[in-house]
Amino acid sequence: MKRYFYNIWETITTLMIGLGVTFGHLLRIRKGNVTLQYPEERWPQPQREIGFNLDRYNVIRSRLHVDIDDCIGCLQCSRACPVDCIKIEFVKVDKGLDIGTTSNDTKKRLLVTRFDIDMTECCFCNLCTYPCPEDCIYMTGGPNSRKHPIDYEYSTYDRSDLIFRFSNVDPDQVARLTGQNELKVGGK
Ligand code: SF4
Ligand code: SF4
């Protein structure tokens, strides 16, 4: 009988201790010590400190970016990709037509009609960035922060939003520059 009442007493006291902790937190609630409503709310991006000069650090792993106006459609990046998540298509423009030059003064001969990177498949190996003759595909931030600020926080509700489409060519432009009704599309 004594044990019976002791168990009841112990149940009530441990319950009260637990509730005391809960209500103590409730009364001392402050912004910052509760769960963040991610992704609507996000922590500020911490200062990057890797212990040496960022400008020389060339293996930063963030979101890939393509300066599409500098791309010549050579496919070297997509061939280097081990998971095949870069899709490029292009058309040849008519001879004599000028579609401009890149920042490195390379004359462009192909119109890149599709340049998609599926970041859900990307393993951030960085291998695509090295062979690019125009330095126009790169990880954001690090030594490229002058071209594009770092971007590693791009969560979304829709998986398809993680396919980044860089080509800005519209079909009318393609028809005008190629003079082809049936376009010869190349790519990988
Ligand atoms: S970082 Fe690696 S996996 Fe991602 S696109 Fe470039 S080569 Fe492919
Ligand atoms: S390697 Fe560079 S220039 Fe060649 S297709 Fe890729 S991004 Fe464009």
PDB file of C-alpha atoms and ligand atoms in Angstrom:
ATOM      1  CA  MET A   1       0.000   0.000   0.000  1.00  0.00           C
ATOM      2  CA  LYS A   2       2.846   2.362   0.867  1.00  0.00           C
ATOM      3  CA  ARG A   3       4.460   1.646  -2.501  1.00  0.00           C
ATOM      4  CA  TYR A   4       1.185   2.398  -4.282  1.00  0.00           C
ATOM      5  CA  PHE A   5       0.941   5.923  -2.863  1.00  0.00           C
ATOM      6  CA  TYR A   6       4.641   6.511  -3.420  1.00  0.00           C
ATOM      7  CA  ASN A   7       4.223   5.769  -7.154  1.00  0.00           C
ATOM      8  CA  ILE A   8       1.322   8.217  -7.393  1.00  0.00           C
ATOM      9  CA  TRP A   9       3.392  10.886  -5.643  1.00  0.00           C
ATOM     10  CA  GLU A  10       6.372  10.245  -7.929  1.00  0.00           C
ATOM     11  CA  THR A  11       4.186  10.446 -11.042  1.00  0.00           C
ATOM     12  CA  ILE A  12       2.737  13.802 -10.015  1.00  0.00           C
ATOM     13  CA  THR A  13       6.080  15.358  -9.032  1.00  0.00           C
ATOM     14  CA  THR A  14       7.940  14.271 -12.190  1.00  0.00           C
ATOM     15  CA  LEU A  15       5.011  15.526 -14.265  1.00  0.00           C
ATOM     16  CA  MET A  16       5.158  18.909 -12.508  1.00  0.00           C
ATOM     17  CA  ILE A  17       8.947  19.116 -12.995  1.00  0.00           C
ATOM     18  CA  GLY A  18       8.556  18.437 -16.738  1.00  0.00           C
ATOM     19  CA  LEU A  19       5.762  20.985 -17.075  1.00  0.00           C
ATOM     20  CA  GLY A  20       7.875  23.492 -15.121  1.00  0.00           C
ATOM     21  CA  VAL A  21      10.656  23.185 -17.717  1.00  0.00           C
ATOM     22  CA  THR A  22       8.159  23.584 -20.572  1.00  0.00           C
ATOM     23  CA  PHE A  23       6.487  26.674 -19.091  1.00  0.00           C
ATOM     24  CA  GLY A  24       9.867  28.117 -18.142  1.00  0.00           C
ATOM     25  CA  HIS A  25      10.872  28.068 -21.829  1.00  0.00           C
ATOM     26  CA  LEU A  26       7.491  29.464 -22.811  1.00  0.00           C
ATOM     27  CA  LEU A  27       7.924  32.466 -20.480  1.00  0.00           C
ATOM     28  CA  ARG A  28      11.510  33.086 -21.542  1.00  0.00           C
ATOM     29  CA  ILE A  29      10.788  32.750 -25.268  1.00  0.00           C
ATOM     30  CA  ARG A  30      12.970  34.975 -27.414  1.00  0.00           C
ATOM     31  CA  LYS A  31      13.327  35.423 -31.122  1.00  0.00           C
ATOM     32  CA  GLY A  32      16.142  33.139 -32.125  1.00  0.00           C
ATOM     33  CA  ASN A  33      15.698  30.331 -29.616  1.00  0.00           C
ATOM     34  CA  VAL A  34      12.807  28.692 -31.449  1.00  0.00           C
ATOM     35  CA  THR A  35      12.658  26.712 -34.667  1.00  0.00           C
ATOM     36  CA  LEU A  36      13.189  28.874 -37.718  1.00  0.00           C
ATOM     37  CA  GLN A  37      10.265  28.816 -40.155  1.00  0.00           C
ATOM     38  CA  TYR A  38      12.463  27.599 -42.970  1.00  0.00           C
ATOM     39  CA  PRO A  39      12.466  28.309 -45.921  1.00  0.00           C
ATOM     40  CA  GLU A  40      10.402  31.495 -45.355  1.00  0.00           C
ATOM     41  CA  GLU A  41      12.879  32.533 -42.660  1.00  0.00           C
ATOM     42  CA  ARG A  42      16.583  31.927 -43.124  1.00  0.00           C
ATOM     43  CA  TRP A  43      19.638  32.506 -41.027  1.00  0.00           C
ATOM     44  CA  PRO A  44      21.885  35.236 -42.327  1.00  0.00           C
ATOM     45  CA  GLN A  45      24.740  33.910 -44.374  1.00  0.00           C
ATOM     46  CA  PRO A  46      27.810  33.558 -42.147  1.00  0.00           C
ATOM     47  CA  GLN A  47      31.016  35.287 -43.074  1.00  0.00           C
ATOM     48  CA  ARG A  48      33.152  32.868 -45.017  1.00  0.00           C
ATOM     49  CA  GLU A  49      36.485  32.334 -43.332  1.00  0.00           C
ATOM     50  CA  ILE A  50      38.630  29.553 -44.668  1.00  0.00           C
ATOM     51  CA  GLY A  51      41.915  30.742 -43.263  1.00  0.00           C
ATOM     52  CA  PHE A  52      43.568  31.961 -46.430  1.00  0.00           C
ATOM     53  CA  ASN A  53      43.047  34.247 -49.399  1.00  0.00           C
ATOM     54  CA  LEU A  54      39.618  33.674 -50.955  1.00  0.00           C
ATOM     55  CA  ASP A  55      40.753  34.976 -54.330  1.00  0.00           C
ATOM     56  CA  ARG A  56      43.021  31.989 -54.774  1.00  0.00           C
ATOM     57  CA  TYR A  57      40.532  29.438 -53.553  1.00  0.00           C
ATOM     58  CA  ASN A  58      39.212  27.938 -56.741  1.00  0.00           C
ATOM     59  CA  VAL A  59      37.308  24.921 -55.529  1.00  0.00           C
ATOM     60  CA  ILE A  60      34.389  26.614 -53.838  1.00  0.00           C
ATOM     61  CA  ARG A  61      31.238  24.448 -53.986  1.00  0.00           C
ATOM     62  CA  SER A  62      28.101  26.491 -54.515  1.00  0.00           C
ATOM     63  CA  ARG A  63      25.570  26.954 -57.297  1.00  0.00           C
ATOM     64  CA  LEU A  64      26.867  26.824 -60.845  1.00  0.00           C
ATOM     65  CA  HIS A  65      26.381  29.854 -63.021  1.00  0.00           C
ATOM     66  CA  VAL A  66      26.881  30.376 -66.746  1.00  0.00           C
ATOM     67  CA  ASP A  67      27.562  33.736 -68.370  1.00  0.00           C
ATOM     68  CA  ILE A  68      25.606  32.637 -71.392  1.00  0.00           C
ATOM     69  CA  ASP A  69      26.632  35.592 -73.578  1.00  0.00           C
ATOM     70  CA  ASP A  70      30.202  34.302 -73.377  1.00  0.00           C
ATOM     71  CA  CYS A  71      29.362  30.673 -74.132  1.00  0.00           C
ATOM     72  CA  ILE A  72      30.493  29.386 -77.536  1.00  0.00           C
ATOM     73  CA  GLY A  73      28.687  26.044 -77.270  1.00  0.00           C
ATOM     74  CA  CYS A  74      31.870  23.966 -77.374  1.00  0.00           C
ATOM     75  CA  LEU A  75      30.360  21.275 -75.095  1.00  0.00           C
ATOM     76  CA  GLN A  76      33.554  20.812 -73.134  1.00  0.00           C
ATOM     77  CA  CYS A  77      31.791  21.377 -69.812  1.00  0.00           C
ATOM     78  CA  SER A  78      29.033  18.864 -70.534  1.00  0.00           C
ATOM     79  CA  ARG A  79      31.545  16.262 -71.700  1.00  0.00           C
ATOM     80  CA  ALA A  80      33.466  16.673 -68.450  1.00  0.00           C
ATOM     81  CA  CYS A  81      30.384  16.199 -66.301  1.00  0.00           C
ATOM     82  CA  PRO A  82      30.424  12.726 -64.722  1.00  0.00           C
ATOM     83  CA  VAL A  83      26.673  12.690 -64.067  1.00  0.00           C
ATOM     84  CA  ASP A  84      25.563  14.189 -67.369  1.00  0.00           C
ATOM     85  CA  CYS A  85      23.480  16.948 -65.807  1.00  0.00           C
ATOM     86  CA  ILE A  86      24.453  19.694 -68.269  1.00  0.00           C
ATOM     87  CA  LYS A  87      22.297  19.739 -71.401  1.00  0.00           C
ATOM     88  CA  ILE A  88      23.376  21.952 -74.263  1.00  0.00           C
ATOM     89  CA  GLU A  89      21.855  22.428 -77.700  1.00  0.00           C
ATOM     90  CA  PHE A  90      22.928  24.836 -80.388  1.00  0.00           C
ATOM     91  CA  VAL A  91      22.348  25.781 -83.997  1.00  0.00           C
ATOM     92  CA  LYS A  92      24.816  27.030 -86.557  1.00  0.00           C
ATOM     93  CA  VAL A  93      24.161  30.548 -87.771  1.00  0.00           C
ATOM     94  CA  ASP A  94      24.285  31.407 -91.460  1.00  0.00           C
ATOM     95  CA  LYS A  95      27.707  32.226 -92.818  1.00  0.00           C
ATOM     96  CA  GLY A  96      28.425  35.924 -92.803  1.00  0.00           C
ATOM     97  CA  LEU A  97      26.102  36.683 -89.895  1.00  0.00           C
ATOM     98  CA  ASP A  98      27.691  38.223 -86.863  1.00  0.00           C
ATOM     99  CA  ILE A  99      26.400  37.091 -83.480  1.00  0.00           C
ATOM    100  CA  GLY A 100      29.128  38.812 -81.564  1.00  0.00           C
ATOM    101  CA  THR A 101      32.186  37.922 -79.615  1.00  0.00           C
ATOM    102  CA  THR A 102      32.824  36.733 -76.075  1.00  0.00           C
ATOM    103  CA  SER A 103      34.598  38.663 -73.329  1.00  0.00           C
ATOM    104  CA  ASN A 104      37.778  36.909 -74.483  1.00  0.00           C
ATOM    105  CA  ASP A 105      37.218  38.236 -78.038  1.00  0.00           C
ATOM    106  CA  THR A 106      36.344  34.819 -79.423  1.00  0.00           C
ATOM    107  CA  LYS A 107      34.018  35.080 -82.411  1.00  0.00           C
ATOM    108  CA  LYS A 108      30.791  33.176 -81.752  1.00  0.00           C
ATOM    109  CA  ARG A 109      29.653  30.787 -84.463  1.00  0.00           C
ATOM    110  CA  LEU A 110      26.966  28.804 -82.677  1.00  0.00           C
ATOM    111  CA  LEU A 111      23.733  29.983 -81.122  1.00  0.00           C
ATOM    112  CA  VAL A 112      23.217  28.185 -77.832  1.00  0.00           C
ATOM    113  CA  THR A 113      19.502  27.447 -77.773  1.00  0.00           C
ATOM    114  CA  ARG A 114      19.538  25.332 -74.640  1.00  0.00           C
ATOM    115  CA  PHE A 115      21.869  25.363 -71.682  1.00  0.00           C
ATOM    116  CA  ASP A 116      20.294  23.601 -68.712  1.00  0.00           C
ATOM    117  CA  ILE A 117      21.982  22.465 -65.540  1.00  0.00           C
ATOM    118  CA  ASP A 118      20.037  20.133 -63.285  1.00  0.00           C
ATOM    119  CA  MET A 119      21.342  21.020 -59.836  1.00  0.00           C
ATOM    120  CA  THR A 120      19.439  18.099 -58.288  1.00  0.00           C
ATOM    121  CA  GLU A 121      21.847  15.767 -60.078  1.00  0.00           C
ATOM    122  CA  CYS A 122      24.973  17.875 -59.746  1.00  0.00           C
ATOM    123  CA  CYS A 123      27.496  16.403 -57.329  1.00  0.00           C
ATOM    124  CA  PHE A 124      29.448  19.686 -57.068  1.00  0.00           C
ATOM    125  CA  CYS A 125      32.627  18.085 -58.332  1.00  0.00           C
ATOM    126  CA  ASN A 126      33.569  21.320 -60.166  1.00  0.00           C
ATOM    127  CA  LEU A 127      34.938  19.322 -63.120  1.00  0.00           C
ATOM    128  CA  CYS A 128      32.856  21.224 -65.658  1.00  0.00           C
ATOM    129  CA  THR A 129      34.459  24.557 -64.819  1.00  0.00           C
ATOM    130  CA  TYR A 130      38.070  23.697 -65.641  1.00  0.00           C
ATOM    131  CA  PRO A 131      37.910  22.943 -69.389  1.00  0.00           C
ATOM    132  CA  CYS A 132      35.807  25.994 -70.332  1.00  0.00           C
ATOM    133  CA  PRO A 133      37.880  28.055 -72.801  1.00  0.00           C
ATOM    134  CA  GLU A 134      35.840  31.178 -72.021  1.00  0.00           C
ATOM    135  CA  ASP A 135      35.747  30.858 -68.212  1.00  0.00           C
ATOM    136  CA  CYS A 136      32.016  31.376 -68.416  1.00  0.00           C
ATOM    137  CA  ILE A 137      30.812  28.441 -66.317  1.00  0.00           C
ATOM    138  CA  TYR A 138      31.789  28.672 -62.683  1.00  0.00           C
ATOM    139  CA  MET A 139      30.780  28.155 -59.092  1.00  0.00           C
ATOM    140  CA  THR A 140      29.394  31.379 -57.634  1.00  0.00           C
ATOM    141  CA  GLY A 141      31.360  33.196 -54.957  1.00  0.00           C
ATOM    142  CA  GLY A 142      35.025  32.725 -54.090  1.00  0.00           C
ATOM    143  CA  PRO A 143      37.305  34.034 -56.824  1.00  0.00           C
ATOM    144  CA  ASN A 144      34.205  34.567 -58.996  1.00  0.00           C
ATOM    145  CA  SER A 145      32.377  36.770 -56.501  1.00  0.00           C
ATOM    146  CA  ARG A 146      33.036  39.794 -58.704  1.00  0.00           C
ATOM    147  CA  LYS A 147      31.094  38.086 -61.473  1.00  0.00           C
ATOM    148  CA  HIS A 148      28.401  36.538 -59.256  1.00  0.00           C
ATOM    149  CA  PRO A 149      27.875  36.578 -55.470  1.00  0.00           C
ATOM    150  CA  ILE A 150      27.883  33.241 -53.717  1.00  0.00           C
ATOM    151  CA  ASP A 151      24.614  31.358 -53.968  1.00  0.00           C
ATOM    152  CA  TYR A 152      24.288  28.094 -52.094  1.00  0.00           C
ATOM    153  CA  GLU A 153      20.873  28.614 -50.535  1.00  0.00           C
ATOM    154  CA  TYR A 154      18.338  27.875 -53.277  1.00  0.00           C
ATOM    155  CA  SER A 155      15.846  25.512 -51.688  1.00  0.00           C
ATOM    156  CA  THR A 156      12.434  25.385 -53.277  1.00  0.00           C
ATOM    157  CA  TYR A 157       9.167  23.464 -53.058  1.00  0.00           C
ATOM    158  CA  ASP A 158       9.254  22.487 -56.701  1.00  0.00           C
ATOM    159  CA  ARG A 159      11.995  20.156 -57.871  1.00  0.00           C
ATOM    160  CA  SER A 160      11.795  21.510 -61.409  1.00  0.00           C
ATOM    161  CA  ASP A 161      12.917  24.936 -60.122  1.00  0.00           C
ATOM    162  CA  LEU A 162      16.328  23.383 -59.571  1.00  0.00           C
ATOM    163  CA  ILE A 163      16.904  22.980 -63.280  1.00  0.00           C
ATOM    164  CA  PHE A 164      18.624  26.232 -64.135  1.00  0.00           C
ATOM    165  CA  ARG A 165      18.046  27.347 -67.696  1.00  0.00           C
ATOM    166  CA  PHE A 166      20.604  29.794 -68.979  1.00  0.00           C
ATOM    167  CA  SER A 167      19.875  30.133 -72.680  1.00  0.00           C
ATOM    168  CA  ASN A 168      18.134  33.395 -73.519  1.00  0.00           C
ATOM    169  CA  VAL A 169      17.565  32.683 -77.203  1.00  0.00           C
ATOM    170  CA  ASP A 170      14.013  32.857 -78.522  1.00  0.00           C
ATOM    171  CA  PRO A 171      12.754  30.852 -81.547  1.00  0.00           C
ATOM    172  CA  ASP A 172      12.271  33.971 -83.715  1.00  0.00           C
ATOM    173  CA  GLN A 173      15.881  34.899 -83.193  1.00  0.00           C
ATOM    174  CA  VAL A 174      16.948  31.396 -84.167  1.00  0.00           C
ATOM    175  CA  ALA A 175      14.908  31.463 -87.374  1.00  0.00           C
ATOM    176  CA  ARG A 176      16.216  34.912 -88.274  1.00  0.00           C
ATOM    177  CA  LEU A 177      19.845  34.055 -87.697  1.00  0.00           C
ATOM    178  CA  THR A 178      19.877  30.620 -89.227  1.00  0.00           C
ATOM    179  CA  GLY A 179      17.400  30.989 -92.065  1.00  0.00           C
ATOM    180  CA  GLN A 180      16.480  27.382 -91.490  1.00  0.00           C
ATOM    181  CA  ASN A 181      12.956  26.081 -91.309  1.00  0.00           C
ATOM    182  CA  GLU A 182      14.163  22.758 -89.994  1.00  0.00           C
ATOM    183  CA  LEU A 183      16.885  23.581 -87.540  1.00  0.00           C
ATOM    184  CA  LYS A 184      19.958  21.440 -87.332  1.00  0.00           C
ATOM    185  CA  VAL A 185      20.378  21.072 -83.624  1.00  0.00           C
ATOM    186  CA  GLY A 186      23.623  19.852 -82.164  1.00  0.00           C
ATOM    187  CA  GLY A 187      24.550  19.237 -78.592  1.00  0.00           C
ATOM    188  CA  LYS A 188      24.790  16.724 -75.818  1.00  0.00           C
TER     189      LYS A 188
HETATM  190  S1  SF4 B   1      29.927  20.336 -60.787  1.00  0.00           S
HETATM  191 FE1  SF4 B   1      30.340  18.239 -61.526  1.00  0.00          FE
HETATM  192  S2  SF4 B   1      28.349  17.204 -61.446  1.00  0.00           S
HETATM  193 FE2  SF4 B   1      27.952  19.413 -61.296  1.00  0.00          FE
HETATM  194  S3  SF4 B   1      27.541  20.041 -63.404  1.00  0.00           S
HETATM  195 FE3  SF4 B   1      29.745  20.384 -63.018  1.00  0.00          FE
HETATM  196  S4  SF4 B   1      30.735  18.481 -63.709  1.00  0.00           S
HETATM  197 FE4  SF4 B   1      28.555  18.048 -63.498  1.00  0.00          FE
HETATM  198  S1  SF4 B   2      32.794  24.859 -71.846  1.00  0.00           S
HETATM  199 FE1  SF4 B   2      32.231  27.001 -71.563  1.00  0.00          FE
HETATM  200  S2  SF4 B   2      32.054  27.811 -73.647  1.00  0.00           S
HETATM  201 FE2  SF4 B   2      32.026  25.580 -73.802  1.00  0.00          FE
HETATM  202  S3  SF4 B   2      29.817  25.044 -73.774  1.00  0.00           S
HETATM  203 FE3  SF4 B   2      30.562  24.940 -71.647  1.00  0.00          FE
HETATM  204  S4  SF4 B   2      30.135  26.966 -70.799  1.00  0.00           S
HETATM  205 FE4  SF4 B   2      29.994  27.142 -72.998  1.00  0.00          FE
END
